[in-house]
PDB file of C-alpha atoms in Angstrom:
ATOM      1  CA  MET A 533       7.056  21.918  -4.770  1.00 52.00           C
ATOM      2  CA  LYS A 534       8.481  18.312  -5.640  1.00 54.00           C
ATOM      3  CA  ASN A 535       5.315  16.666  -6.346  1.00 60.00           C
ATOM      4  CA  LYS A 536       2.686  19.091  -7.639  1.00 89.00           C
ATOM      5  CA  GLU A 537      -0.347  17.037  -7.285  1.00 95.00           C
ATOM      6  CA  PHE A 538      -2.183  15.927  -4.256  1.00 96.00           C
ATOM      7  CA  ILE A 539      -4.670  12.976  -4.372  1.00 95.00           C
ATOM      8  CA  ILE A 540      -7.680  12.748  -2.370  1.00 95.00           C
ATOM      9  CA  GLN A 541      -8.841   9.215  -2.695  1.00 92.00           C
ATOM     10  CA  TYR A 542     -12.339   7.788  -1.933  1.00 91.00           C
ATOM     11  CA  ASP A 543     -12.297   4.124  -0.951  1.00 88.00           C
ATOM     12  CA  PRO A 544     -15.548   2.973   0.816  1.00 83.00           C
ATOM     13  CA  SER A 545     -13.780  -0.333   1.600  1.00 79.00           C
ATOM     14  CA  TYR A 546     -10.930   1.339   3.446  1.00 73.00           C
ATOM     15  CA  SER A 547     -11.318   0.919   7.338  1.00 65.00           C
ATOM     16  CA  LEU A 548      -9.299   1.074  10.518  1.00 61.00           C
ATOM     17  CA  ALA A 549      -8.543  -2.574  10.321  1.00 62.00           C
ATOM     18  CA  LYS A 550      -6.949  -1.994   7.028  1.00 61.00           C
ATOM     19  CA  MET A 551      -4.988   1.074   8.158  1.00 59.00           C
ATOM     20  CA  PHE A 552      -3.603  -0.877  11.136  1.00 60.00           C
ATOM     21  CA  GLU A 553      -2.560  -3.754   8.882  1.00 63.00           C
ATOM     22  CA  ASN A 554      -0.687  -1.284   6.926  1.00 62.00           C
ATOM     23  CA  PHE A 555       0.755   0.202  10.111  1.00 62.00           C
ATOM     24  CA  ASP A 556       1.774  -3.192  11.468  1.00 63.00           C
ATOM     25  CA  GLN A 557       3.653  -3.711   8.286  1.00 64.00           C
ATOM     26  CA  ALA A 558       5.381  -0.396   8.459  1.00 62.00           C
ATOM     27  CA  ILE A 559       6.582  -1.475  12.093  1.00 66.00           C
ATOM     28  CA  ALA A 560       7.785  -4.610  10.559  1.00 69.00           C
ATOM     29  CA  GLY A 561      10.258  -2.616   8.454  1.00 64.00           C
ATOM     30  CA  LYS A 562       8.385  -2.666   5.206  1.00 64.00           C
ATOM     31  CA  GLU A 563       8.834   0.624   3.203  1.00 61.00           C
ATOM     32  CA  HIS A 564       6.552   3.651   3.485  1.00 58.00           C
ATOM     33  CA  LEU A 565       3.291   2.159   1.924  1.00 63.00           C
ATOM     34  CA  GLN A 566       1.186   5.324   1.698  1.00 72.00           C
ATOM     35  CA  PRO A 567       2.808   7.988  -0.471  1.00 81.00           C
ATOM     36  CA  LYS A 568       2.814  11.676   1.239  1.00 86.00           C
ATOM     37  CA  ASN A 569       0.627  13.213  -1.629  1.00 92.00           C
ATOM     38  CA  VAL A 570      -2.234  10.754  -1.044  1.00 92.00           C
ATOM     39  CA  VAL A 571      -4.988  10.811   1.531  1.00 91.00           C
ATOM     40  CA  ILE A 572      -7.646   8.120   1.599  1.00 90.00           C
ATOM     41  CA  PHE A 573     -11.164   8.627   2.859  1.00 90.00           C
ATOM     42  CA  HIS A 574     -13.761   5.819   3.272  1.00 88.00           C
ATOM     43  CA  ASP A 575     -16.929   8.421   3.599  1.00 87.00           C
ATOM     44  CA  LEU A 576     -17.823  10.999   1.156  1.00 89.00           C
ATOM     45  CA  SER A 577     -19.357  13.340   3.845  1.00 91.00           C
ATOM     46  CA  THR A 578     -15.904  13.505   5.580  1.00 92.00           C
ATOM     47  CA  ILE A 579     -14.194  14.654   2.232  1.00 93.00           C
ATOM     48  CA  TYR A 580     -17.029  17.202   1.853  1.00 93.00           C
ATOM     49  CA  SER A 581     -16.539  18.448   5.467  1.00 95.00           C
ATOM     50  CA  THR A 582     -12.647  18.512   5.051  1.00 94.00           C
ATOM     51  CA  VAL A 583     -12.115  19.731   1.761  1.00 95.00           C
ATOM     52  CA  THR A 584     -14.524  22.776   1.581  1.00 96.00           C
ATOM     53  CA  LYS A 585     -14.517  25.570  -0.754  1.00 96.00           C
ATOM     54  CA  THR A 586     -12.988  27.984   1.642  1.00 96.00           C
ATOM     55  CA  ARG A 587     -10.063  25.742   2.122  1.00 97.00           C
ATOM     56  CA  LEU A 588      -9.681  25.294  -1.549  1.00 96.00           C
ATOM     57  CA  ASP A 589      -9.736  29.022  -1.826  1.00 96.00           C
ATOM     58  CA  ILE A 590      -6.898  29.425   0.702  1.00 97.00           C
ATOM     59  CA  LEU A 591      -4.950  26.971  -1.339  1.00 96.00           C
ATOM     60  CA  THR A 592      -5.603  29.155  -4.491  1.00 96.00           C
ATOM     61  CA  PHE A 593      -4.428  32.277  -2.612  1.00 96.00           C
ATOM     62  CA  LEU A 594      -1.340  30.726  -1.237  1.00 97.00           C
ATOM     63  CA  ILE A 595      -0.326  29.850  -4.686  1.00 95.00           C
ATOM     64  CA  ALA A 596      -1.329  33.075  -6.428  1.00 96.00           C
ATOM     65  CA  LYS A 597      -0.552  35.661  -3.819  1.00 96.00           C
ATOM     66  CA  GLN A 598       2.169  33.996  -1.502  1.00 95.00           C
ATOM     67  CA  PRO A 599       1.039  35.878   1.676  1.00 96.00           C
ATOM     68  CA  ALA A 600       3.967  36.475   4.319  1.00 94.00           C
ATOM     69  CA  ASN A 601       1.713  35.164   7.391  1.00 95.00           C
ATOM     70  CA  ILE A 602      -1.829  34.146   8.323  1.00 95.00           C
ATOM     71  CA  SER A 603      -2.998  37.697   8.919  1.00 95.00           C
ATOM     72  CA  GLN A 604      -1.935  38.585   5.571  1.00 96.00           C
ATOM     73  CA  LEU A 605      -4.021  35.634   4.032  1.00 97.00           C
ATOM     74  CA  ALA A 606      -7.042  36.594   6.028  1.00 97.00           C
ATOM     75  CA  LYS A 607      -6.861  39.995   4.734  1.00 97.00           C
ATOM     76  CA  LEU A 608      -6.646  38.782   1.192  1.00 96.00           C
ATOM     77  CA  LEU A 609      -9.560  36.523   1.634  1.00 97.00           C
ATOM     78  CA  LYS A 610     -11.593  39.101   3.648  1.00 97.00           C
ATOM     79  CA  ARG A 611     -12.101  36.370   6.291  1.00 97.00           C
ATOM     80  CA  HIS A 612     -11.700  36.500  10.036  1.00 97.00           C
ATOM     81  CA  TYR A 613      -8.070  35.516  11.247  1.00 96.00           C
ATOM     82  CA  SER A 614      -9.408  32.854  13.524  1.00 96.00           C
ATOM     83  CA  HIS A 615     -11.283  31.053  10.803  1.00 97.00           C
ATOM     84  CA  VAL A 616      -8.458  31.211   8.268  1.00 98.00           C
ATOM     85  CA  TRP A 617      -6.136  29.767  11.104  1.00 97.00           C
ATOM     86  CA  THR A 618      -8.612  26.925  11.537  1.00 97.00           C
ATOM     87  CA  ASP A 619      -8.652  26.106   7.921  1.00 98.00           C
ATOM     88  CA  CYS A 620      -4.936  26.460   7.677  1.00 98.00           C
ATOM     89  CA  GLN A 621      -4.428  23.948  10.341  1.00 97.00           C
ATOM     90  CA  ALA A 622      -6.868  21.462   8.729  1.00 97.00           C
ATOM     91  CA  LEU A 623      -4.974  21.772   5.436  1.00 97.00           C
ATOM     92  CA  ALA A 624      -1.607  21.313   7.188  1.00 97.00           C
ATOM     93  CA  SER A 625      -3.081  18.114   8.920  1.00 95.00           C
ATOM     94  CA  LEU A 626      -3.751  16.815   5.626  1.00 94.00           C
ATOM     95  CA  GLY A 627      -0.368  17.583   4.428  1.00 94.00           C
ATOM     96  CA  ILE A 628      -1.474  20.128   1.595  1.00 96.00           C
ATOM     97  CA  ILE A 629       0.046  22.811   3.243  1.00 97.00           C
ATOM     98  CA  GLU A 630       2.902  23.653   5.534  1.00 97.00           C
ATOM     99  CA  LEU A 631       2.777  26.064   8.452  1.00 96.00           C
ATOM    100  CA  ARG A 632       6.274  27.422   8.803  1.00 95.00           C
ATOM    101  CA  LYS A 633       7.281  29.391  11.931  1.00 92.00           C
ATOM    102  CA  PHE A 634       9.473  32.280  11.840  1.00 85.00           C
ATOM    103  CA  ARG A 635      10.479  35.176  13.888  1.00 77.00           C
ATOM    104  CA  LYS A 636      10.376  39.027  13.321  1.00 70.00           C
ATOM    105  CA  GLU A 637       9.382  41.293  16.213  1.00 70.00           C
ATOM    106  CA  LYS A 638       7.066  38.290  17.262  1.00 75.00           C
ATOM    107  CA  GLU A 639       6.770  34.588  16.117  1.00 78.00           C
ATOM    108  CA  GLU A 640       4.601  34.549  12.897  1.00 88.00           C
ATOM    109  CA  ILE A 641       3.637  31.540  10.851  1.00 94.00           C
ATOM    110  CA  LYS A 642       3.822  31.590   7.118  1.00 95.00           C
ATOM    111  CA  PRO A 643       1.419  29.169   5.287  1.00 97.00           C
ATOM    112  CA  ILE A 644       3.256  27.646   2.269  1.00 97.00           C
ATOM    113  CA  ALA A 645       1.429  25.467  -0.517  1.00 97.00           C
ATOM    114  CA  LEU A 646       3.010  22.099  -1.066  1.00 96.00           C
ATOM    115  CA  TYR A 647       1.024  21.275  -4.065  1.00 96.00           C
ATOM    116  CA  GLU A 648      -0.389  23.056  -7.170  1.00 94.00           C
ATOM    117  CA  LYS A 649      -3.140  20.640  -7.928  1.00 94.00           C
ATOM    118  CA  ILE A 650      -5.751  18.505  -6.066  1.00 95.00           C
ATOM    119  CA  VAL A 651      -6.944  15.405  -7.854  1.00 95.00           C
ATOM    120  CA  PHE A 652     -10.135  13.578  -6.398  1.00 94.00           C
ATOM    121  CA  ASP A 653      -9.900   9.925  -7.068  1.00 92.00           C
ATOM    122  CA  PHE A 654     -13.491   8.481  -7.258  1.00 90.00           C
ATOM    123  CA  PRO A 655     -13.061   4.940  -8.565  1.00 85.00           C
ATOM    124  CA  VAL A 656     -16.442   4.259  -9.984  1.00 82.00           C
ATOM    125  CA  LYS A 657     -15.565   0.985 -11.713  1.00 79.00           C
ATOM    126  CA  ALA A 658     -14.343  -0.512  -8.479  1.00 73.00           C
ATOM    127  CA  MET A 659     -17.448   0.727  -6.654  1.00 71.00           C
ATOM    128  CA  VAL A 660     -19.651  -1.008  -9.310  1.00 76.00           C
ATOM    129  CA  ASP A 661     -17.717  -4.161  -8.850  1.00 74.00           C
ATOM    130  CA  SER A 662     -18.169  -3.928  -5.211  1.00 70.00           C
ATOM    131  CA  TYR A 663     -21.892  -3.126  -5.267  1.00 70.00           C
ATOM    132  CA  ASN A 664     -22.492  -6.100  -8.023  1.00 74.00           C
ATOM    133  CA  LYS A 665     -20.391  -8.384  -5.714  1.00 72.00           C
ATOM    134  CA  LYS A 666     -22.561  -7.582  -2.715  1.00 69.00           C
ATOM    135  CA  THR A 667     -25.733  -7.932  -4.773  1.00 62.00           C
ATOM    136  CA  ILE A 668     -24.706 -11.422  -5.919  1.00 63.00           C
ATOM    137  CA  LEU A 669     -23.930 -12.570  -2.360  1.00 57.00           C
ATOM    138  CA  LYS A 670     -27.374 -11.278  -1.085  1.00 60.00           C
ATOM    139  CA  GLU A 671     -29.088 -13.150  -3.921  1.00 59.00           C
ATOM    140  CA  ASN A 672     -27.529 -16.503  -2.867  1.00 53.00           C
TER     141      ASN A 672
END
């Protein structure tokens, strides 16, 4: 694990327009603007539905037990394989884990934790400033 910390950032001002602006800059040859260990959400409910307790349990078990495959992970968690597989896919899409394919008798997938720590970045001061700015604008 290179960078042991994955950051989930809450930014209510982040929008598709802002994302595409960054995308346009990347296409124009600018360096990668978003670090691989950071994901930004503009909605708290999306964070809650994406980063669930069961998915955090998976990360914990991957680090602690290092299961050989998804089946072994499901047994350790005492959960149905299909539910664990779905959660692993969600974690992989965020970039928190890797799903590495390998072959034995049949093709299997080994879930690998890429980070040892998840940090929730909730910028309270920026939110207060944003709220105050909106309130001042409404008053004028």
